[in-house]
Amino acid sequence: MAIALEVLPTAALAAEAAARRFTLAATAAIESRGRFVVALSGGSTPRAMYAQLATASLASTLDWSRVEVLWGDERCVPPDHEASNYRMAREALFEPYAVPEKSILRMRGEIEPALAAQEYEDALALLATQHGETIYRHDLMLLGMGDDGHTASLFPGTEALSEQVRRVAANYVPKLGAWRLTMTLPLLNQSRHVLFLVSGDKNPELLEQVLAGGSEYPAARINPPNGQLTWMIGERA
Ligand code: 6PG
């Protein structure tokens, strides 16, 4: 595993750098494998990156018909709910760029969580078989980090964090009093490239402990053995 740390002076510059990384990864994957498989993260930080894909007119350079868009996690809400990670991406990226529906594999947060997780896991298994892979490998896995060191919807002390078999799980998060859908560590760590995009308003001590590998934090347990791990941090919001 190769690790890179990029610290940019502002969150905006970090978002722009992440957008450029996204485009480079997409172009390289499409050239070498004919497709780009990317999982988007939730939360608010990715919105700035999507905007940069537009501002730098990077998104319009991509052949979206060759892109497979997935999510590392999703809230258990309908797709038009304000908390939906899908809705945020649809508004900020898919609609502006007319990304074809067939390129988008949405986690169905509106149905029973365990069923939605199984459905997504089965879809990934089918796609992996179609790709001639034993496990679905993302060319780029976009992740964020919460103030408690969670990533995707793998929160400290929750059941899905210790899942070693299932690749997608329904995860009840007591601190939120809510269910989430999330990819698990076995799948996340199969990625060819994991890109953390973290705004500088996160607790600096937490960030330091995670980067030092403090395994009590889920974000510190992302270490793709056969992939690249990049932390992109914006110094201040
Ligand atoms: C989610 C995310 C979550 C997010 C972090 C950081 O669905 O909320 O997947 O893991 O990446 O909470 O969120 P911000 O980017 O808003 O700081």
CSV table of C-alpha atoms and ligand atoms in Angstrom, one decimal:
chain,number,residue,atom,x,y,z
A,1,MET,CA,0.0,0.0,0.0
A,2,ALA,CA,1.3,3.4,-1.0
A,3,ILE,CA,0.2,6.3,1.2
A,4,ALA,CA,0.1,10.0,0.2
A,5,LEU,CA,-0.8,13.0,2.3
A,6,GLU,CA,-1.7,16.3,0.6
A,7,VAL,CA,-2.4,19.3,2.8
A,8,LEU,CA,-3.9,22.2,0.9
A,9,PRO,CA,-4.2,25.7,2.4
A,10,THR,CA,-8.0,25.8,2.1
A,11,ALA,CA,-11.0,23.4,1.7
A,12,ALA,CA,-11.7,24.8,-1.7
A,13,LEU,CA,-8.2,24.0,-2.9
A,14,ALA,CA,-8.5,20.5,-1.5
A,15,ALA,CA,-11.8,20.1,-3.3
A,16,GLU,CA,-10.2,21.2,-6.6
A,17,ALA,CA,-7.2,18.9,-6.1
A,18,ALA,CA,-9.6,16.0,-5.4
A,19,ALA,CA,-11.6,16.8,-8.5
A,20,ARG,CA,-8.4,16.7,-10.6
A,21,ARG,CA,-7.5,13.3,-8.9
A,22,PHE,CA,-11.0,12.1,-9.8
A,23,THR,CA,-10.6,13.0,-13.4
A,24,LEU,CA,-7.1,11.5,-13.7
A,25,ALA,CA,-8.3,8.3,-12.1
A,26,ALA,CA,-11.3,8.1,-14.4
A,27,THR,CA,-9.2,8.8,-17.5
A,28,ALA,CA,-6.6,6.2,-16.6
A,29,ALA,CA,-9.2,3.5,-15.7
A,30,ILE,CA,-11.2,4.0,-18.9
A,31,GLU,CA,-8.0,3.8,-20.9
A,32,SER,CA,-6.7,0.7,-19.2
A,33,ARG,CA,-9.9,-1.2,-18.4
A,34,GLY,CA,-12.6,0.5,-20.5
A,35,ARG,CA,-14.5,1.6,-17.5
A,36,PHE,CA,-14.2,3.7,-14.3
A,37,VAL,CA,-15.7,2.3,-11.1
A,38,VAL,CA,-16.1,4.9,-8.4
A,39,ALA,CA,-17.8,5.0,-5.1
A,40,LEU,CA,-18.9,8.4,-3.8
A,41,SER,CA,-18.9,9.3,-0.2
A,42,GLY,CA,-21.7,11.1,1.7
A,43,GLY,CA,-21.7,14.1,3.9
A,44,SER,CA,-21.2,17.7,2.9
A,45,THR,CA,-17.5,17.8,1.8
A,46,PRO,CA,-18.0,15.9,-1.6
A,47,ARG,CA,-20.4,18.6,-2.8
A,48,ALA,CA,-17.4,21.0,-3.0
A,49,MET,CA,-15.5,18.5,-5.1
A,50,TYR,CA,-18.5,18.0,-7.4
A,51,ALA,CA,-18.7,21.7,-7.9
A,52,GLN,CA,-15.0,21.8,-8.8
A,53,LEU,CA,-15.6,19.1,-11.3
A,54,ALA,CA,-17.9,21.6,-12.9
A,55,THR,CA,-15.8,24.7,-12.4
A,56,ALA,CA,-12.7,23.2,-13.9
A,57,SER,CA,-14.9,21.7,-16.6
A,58,LEU,CA,-13.4,18.4,-15.7
A,59,ALA,CA,-16.7,16.5,-15.6
A,60,SER,CA,-17.5,17.4,-19.2
A,61,THR,CA,-14.3,15.7,-20.3
A,62,LEU,CA,-15.4,12.3,-19.1
A,63,ASP,CA,-17.3,9.6,-21.0
A,64,TRP,CA,-19.9,9.0,-18.3
A,65,SER,CA,-21.3,6.1,-20.2
A,66,ARG,CA,-18.1,4.3,-19.2
A,67,VAL,CA,-18.4,5.3,-15.5
A,68,GLU,CA,-20.0,3.1,-12.8
A,69,VAL,CA,-21.1,5.3,-9.9
A,70,LEU,CA,-21.7,3.6,-6.5
A,71,TRP,CA,-21.8,4.8,-2.9
A,72,GLY,CA,-19.7,3.8,0.0
A,73,ASP,CA,-22.7,4.3,2.2
A,74,GLU,CA,-26.2,5.7,2.3
A,75,ARG,CA,-28.7,6.9,4.8
A,76,CYS,CA,-31.9,4.8,5.2
A,77,VAL,CA,-34.1,7.4,3.7
A,78,PRO,CA,-35.9,7.8,0.3
A,79,PRO,CA,-33.8,9.1,-2.6
A,80,ASP,CA,-35.4,12.5,-2.6
A,81,HIS,CA,-34.9,13.0,1.2
A,82,GLU,CA,-32.6,15.9,2.1
A,83,ALA,CA,-30.3,13.5,3.9
A,84,SER,CA,-29.9,11.2,1.0
A,85,ASN,CA,-26.3,10.9,-0.3
A,86,TYR,CA,-27.8,10.0,-3.7
A,87,ARG,CA,-29.9,13.1,-3.8
A,88,MET,CA,-26.8,15.3,-3.1
A,89,ALA,CA,-24.9,13.7,-6.0
A,90,ARG,CA,-27.9,13.8,-8.3
A,91,GLU,CA,-28.3,17.5,-7.8
A,92,ALA,CA,-24.6,18.4,-7.8
A,93,LEU,CA,-23.3,16.1,-10.4
A,94,PHE,CA,-25.7,13.8,-12.3
A,95,GLU,CA,-28.2,16.4,-13.4
A,96,PRO,CA,-25.7,19.0,-14.5
A,97,TYR,CA,-23.8,16.4,-16.6
A,98,ALA,CA,-26.7,14.2,-17.7
A,99,VAL,CA,-25.0,11.2,-16.2
A,100,PRO,CA,-26.9,8.2,-17.7
A,101,GLU,CA,-29.1,6.3,-15.2
A,102,LYS,CA,-27.5,3.0,-16.2
A,103,SER,CA,-24.2,4.4,-14.9
A,104,ILE,CA,-25.6,4.8,-11.4
A,105,LEU,CA,-26.1,2.0,-8.9
A,106,ARG,CA,-28.0,3.5,-6.0
A,107,MET,CA,-28.3,2.0,-2.5
A,108,ARG,CA,-32.0,1.8,-1.9
A,109,GLY,CA,-32.3,3.5,1.4
A,110,GLU,CA,-36.0,3.5,1.2
A,111,ILE,CA,-36.5,-0.2,1.7
A,112,GLU,CA,-35.8,-2.5,4.7
A,113,PRO,CA,-32.1,-2.0,5.5
A,114,ALA,CA,-31.0,-5.7,5.6
A,115,LEU,CA,-32.8,-6.2,2.2
A,116,ALA,CA,-31.2,-3.1,0.7
A,117,ALA,CA,-27.7,-4.3,1.9
A,118,GLN,CA,-28.2,-7.8,0.4
A,119,GLU,CA,-29.6,-6.3,-2.8
A,120,TYR,CA,-26.5,-4.1,-3.2
A,121,GLU,CA,-24.1,-6.9,-2.3
A,122,ASP,CA,-25.7,-9.2,-4.9
A,123,ALA,CA,-25.5,-6.4,-7.5
A,124,LEU,CA,-21.8,-6.0,-6.8
A,125,ALA,CA,-21.2,-9.7,-7.0
A,126,LEU,CA,-22.9,-9.8,-10.4
A,127,LEU,CA,-20.9,-6.8,-11.6
A,128,ALA,CA,-17.6,-8.4,-10.3
A,129,THR,CA,-18.4,-11.6,-12.3
A,130,GLN,CA,-19.1,-9.5,-15.4
A,131,HIS,CA,-15.8,-7.8,-14.8
A,132,GLY,CA,-14.1,-11.2,-14.4
A,133,GLU,CA,-13.2,-10.4,-10.8
A,134,THR,CA,-13.6,-12.4,-7.6
A,135,ILE,CA,-14.5,-9.3,-5.6
A,136,TYR,CA,-15.7,-6.0,-6.9
A,137,ARG,CA,-12.7,-3.6,-7.0
A,138,HIS,CA,-13.3,0.2,-7.1
A,139,ASP,CA,-10.8,2.2,-9.2
A,140,LEU,CA,-11.6,5.1,-6.8
A,141,MET,CA,-13.2,5.0,-3.4
A,142,LEU,CA,-14.0,8.5,-2.1
A,143,LEU,CA,-14.3,8.7,1.7
A,144,GLY,CA,-14.8,11.3,4.3
A,145,MET,CA,-14.2,11.2,8.1
A,146,GLY,CA,-16.5,12.2,10.9
A,147,ASP,CA,-15.5,13.9,14.1
A,148,ASP,CA,-15.6,10.5,15.8
A,149,GLY,CA,-13.2,8.9,13.3
A,150,HIS,CA,-16.0,7.1,11.4
A,151,THR,CA,-15.8,6.7,7.7
A,152,ALA,CA,-18.6,5.6,5.3
A,153,SER,CA,-21.1,4.5,7.8
A,154,LEU,CA,-18.6,2.5,9.9
A,155,PHE,CA,-19.0,4.2,13.2
A,156,PRO,CA,-16.9,3.3,16.3
A,157,GLY,CA,-18.4,0.3,18.2
A,158,THR,CA,-21.0,-0.6,15.6
A,159,GLU,CA,-21.5,-4.1,14.3
A,160,ALA,CA,-20.6,-3.5,10.6
A,161,LEU,CA,-17.2,-2.3,11.6
A,162,SER,CA,-16.1,-5.8,12.6
A,163,GLU,CA,-17.8,-7.5,9.6
A,164,GLN,CA,-15.3,-9.6,7.7
A,165,VAL,CA,-17.5,-11.6,5.3
A,166,ARG,CA,-20.3,-9.4,4.1
A,167,ARG,CA,-19.2,-6.6,1.7
A,168,VAL,CA,-22.3,-4.4,2.2
A,169,ALA,CA,-24.1,-4.3,5.6
A,170,ALA,CA,-27.0,-2.6,7.3
A,171,ASN,CA,-25.6,-0.9,10.3
A,172,TYR,CA,-27.6,0.5,13.3
A,173,VAL,CA,-25.8,3.5,14.6
A,174,PRO,CA,-26.9,4.2,18.3
A,175,LYS,CA,-25.5,7.7,18.4
A,176,LEU,CA,-27.7,8.6,15.5
A,177,GLY,CA,-30.6,6.4,16.5
A,178,ALA,CA,-30.7,5.4,12.8
A,179,TRP,CA,-29.9,2.6,10.4
A,180,ARG,CA,-27.3,3.1,7.7
A,181,LEU,CA,-26.2,1.1,4.7
A,182,THR,CA,-22.4,0.8,4.3
A,183,MET,CA,-19.7,-1.0,2.5
A,184,THR,CA,-17.5,-2.9,4.9
A,185,LEU,CA,-13.8,-3.0,5.4
A,186,PRO,CA,-13.2,-6.1,3.3
A,187,LEU,CA,-14.7,-4.3,0.3
A,188,LEU,CA,-13.4,-0.8,1.0
A,189,ASN,CA,-9.8,-2.2,1.3
A,190,GLN,CA,-10.0,-3.9,-2.0
A,191,SER,CA,-10.0,-0.5,-3.8
A,192,ARG,CA,-7.3,0.4,-6.2
A,193,HIS,CA,-7.3,3.9,-4.8
A,194,VAL,CA,-8.9,5.3,-1.7
A,195,LEU,CA,-9.1,9.1,-1.5
A,196,PHE,CA,-10.1,10.7,1.8
A,197,LEU,CA,-11.2,14.3,1.4
A,198,VAL,CA,-11.3,15.9,4.8
A,199,SER,CA,-11.9,19.6,5.6
A,200,GLY,CA,-9.6,21.2,8.0
A,201,ASP,CA,-12.3,21.9,10.6
A,202,LYS,CA,-11.9,18.3,11.9
A,203,ASN,CA,-10.3,17.8,15.3
A,204,PRO,CA,-6.5,18.0,14.6
A,205,GLU,CA,-5.7,15.6,17.4
A,206,LEU,CA,-8.2,13.1,15.9
A,207,LEU,CA,-6.7,13.5,12.4
A,208,GLU,CA,-3.2,13.0,13.9
A,209,GLN,CA,-4.2,9.8,15.7
A,210,VAL,CA,-6.0,8.4,12.6
A,211,LEU,CA,-3.0,9.2,10.3
A,212,ALA,CA,-0.8,7.5,12.9
A,213,GLY,CA,-3.0,4.4,12.5
A,214,GLY,CA,-5.0,4.6,15.8
A,215,SER,CA,-7.1,1.6,15.0
A,216,GLU,CA,-9.8,2.5,17.5
A,217,TYR,CA,-10.9,4.8,14.7
A,218,PRO,CA,-12.6,3.2,11.7
A,219,ALA,CA,-11.0,5.7,9.3
A,220,ALA,CA,-7.6,4.4,10.4
A,221,ARG,CA,-8.6,0.9,9.4
A,222,ILE,CA,-8.8,1.8,5.7
A,223,ASN,CA,-5.5,0.5,4.3
A,224,PRO,CA,-5.9,-1.1,0.9
A,225,PRO,CA,-3.0,-3.7,0.7
A,226,ASN,CA,-3.0,-3.6,-3.1
A,227,GLY,CA,-3.9,0.0,-3.6
A,228,GLN,CA,-3.1,3.6,-3.1
A,229,LEU,CA,-4.3,5.6,-0.1
A,230,THR,CA,-4.4,9.3,-0.4
A,231,TRP,CA,-5.4,11.8,2.4
A,232,MET,CA,-6.3,15.2,1.0
A,233,ILE,CA,-6.8,17.8,3.7
A,234,GLY,CA,-8.0,21.4,3.4
A,235,GLU,CA,-6.2,23.4,6.2
A,236,ARG,CA,-9.3,25.5,7.0
A,237,ALA,CA,-12.9,25.6,5.8
B,1,6PG,C1,-22.1,10.1,5.5
B,1,6PG,C2,-20.7,9.9,5.1
B,1,6PG,C3,-19.8,10.1,6.3
B,1,6PG,C4,-19.1,11.4,6.0
B,1,6PG,C5,-18.4,11.9,7.2
B,1,6PG,C6,-17.8,13.3,6.9
B,1,6PG,O1,-23.0,9.5,4.9
B,1,6PG,O2,-22.3,11.0,6.4
B,1,6PG,O3,-20.5,8.9,4.3
B,1,6PG,O4,-18.9,9.0,6.5
B,1,6PG,O5,-18.1,11.1,4.9
B,1,6PG,O6,-19.4,12.0,8.2
B,1,6PG,O7,-18.9,14.1,6.6
B,1,6PG,P1,-18.5,15.6,6.1
B,1,6PG,O8,-17.9,15.5,4.7
B,1,6PG,O9,-19.9,16.3,6.0
B,1,6PG,O10,-17.6,16.2,7.1
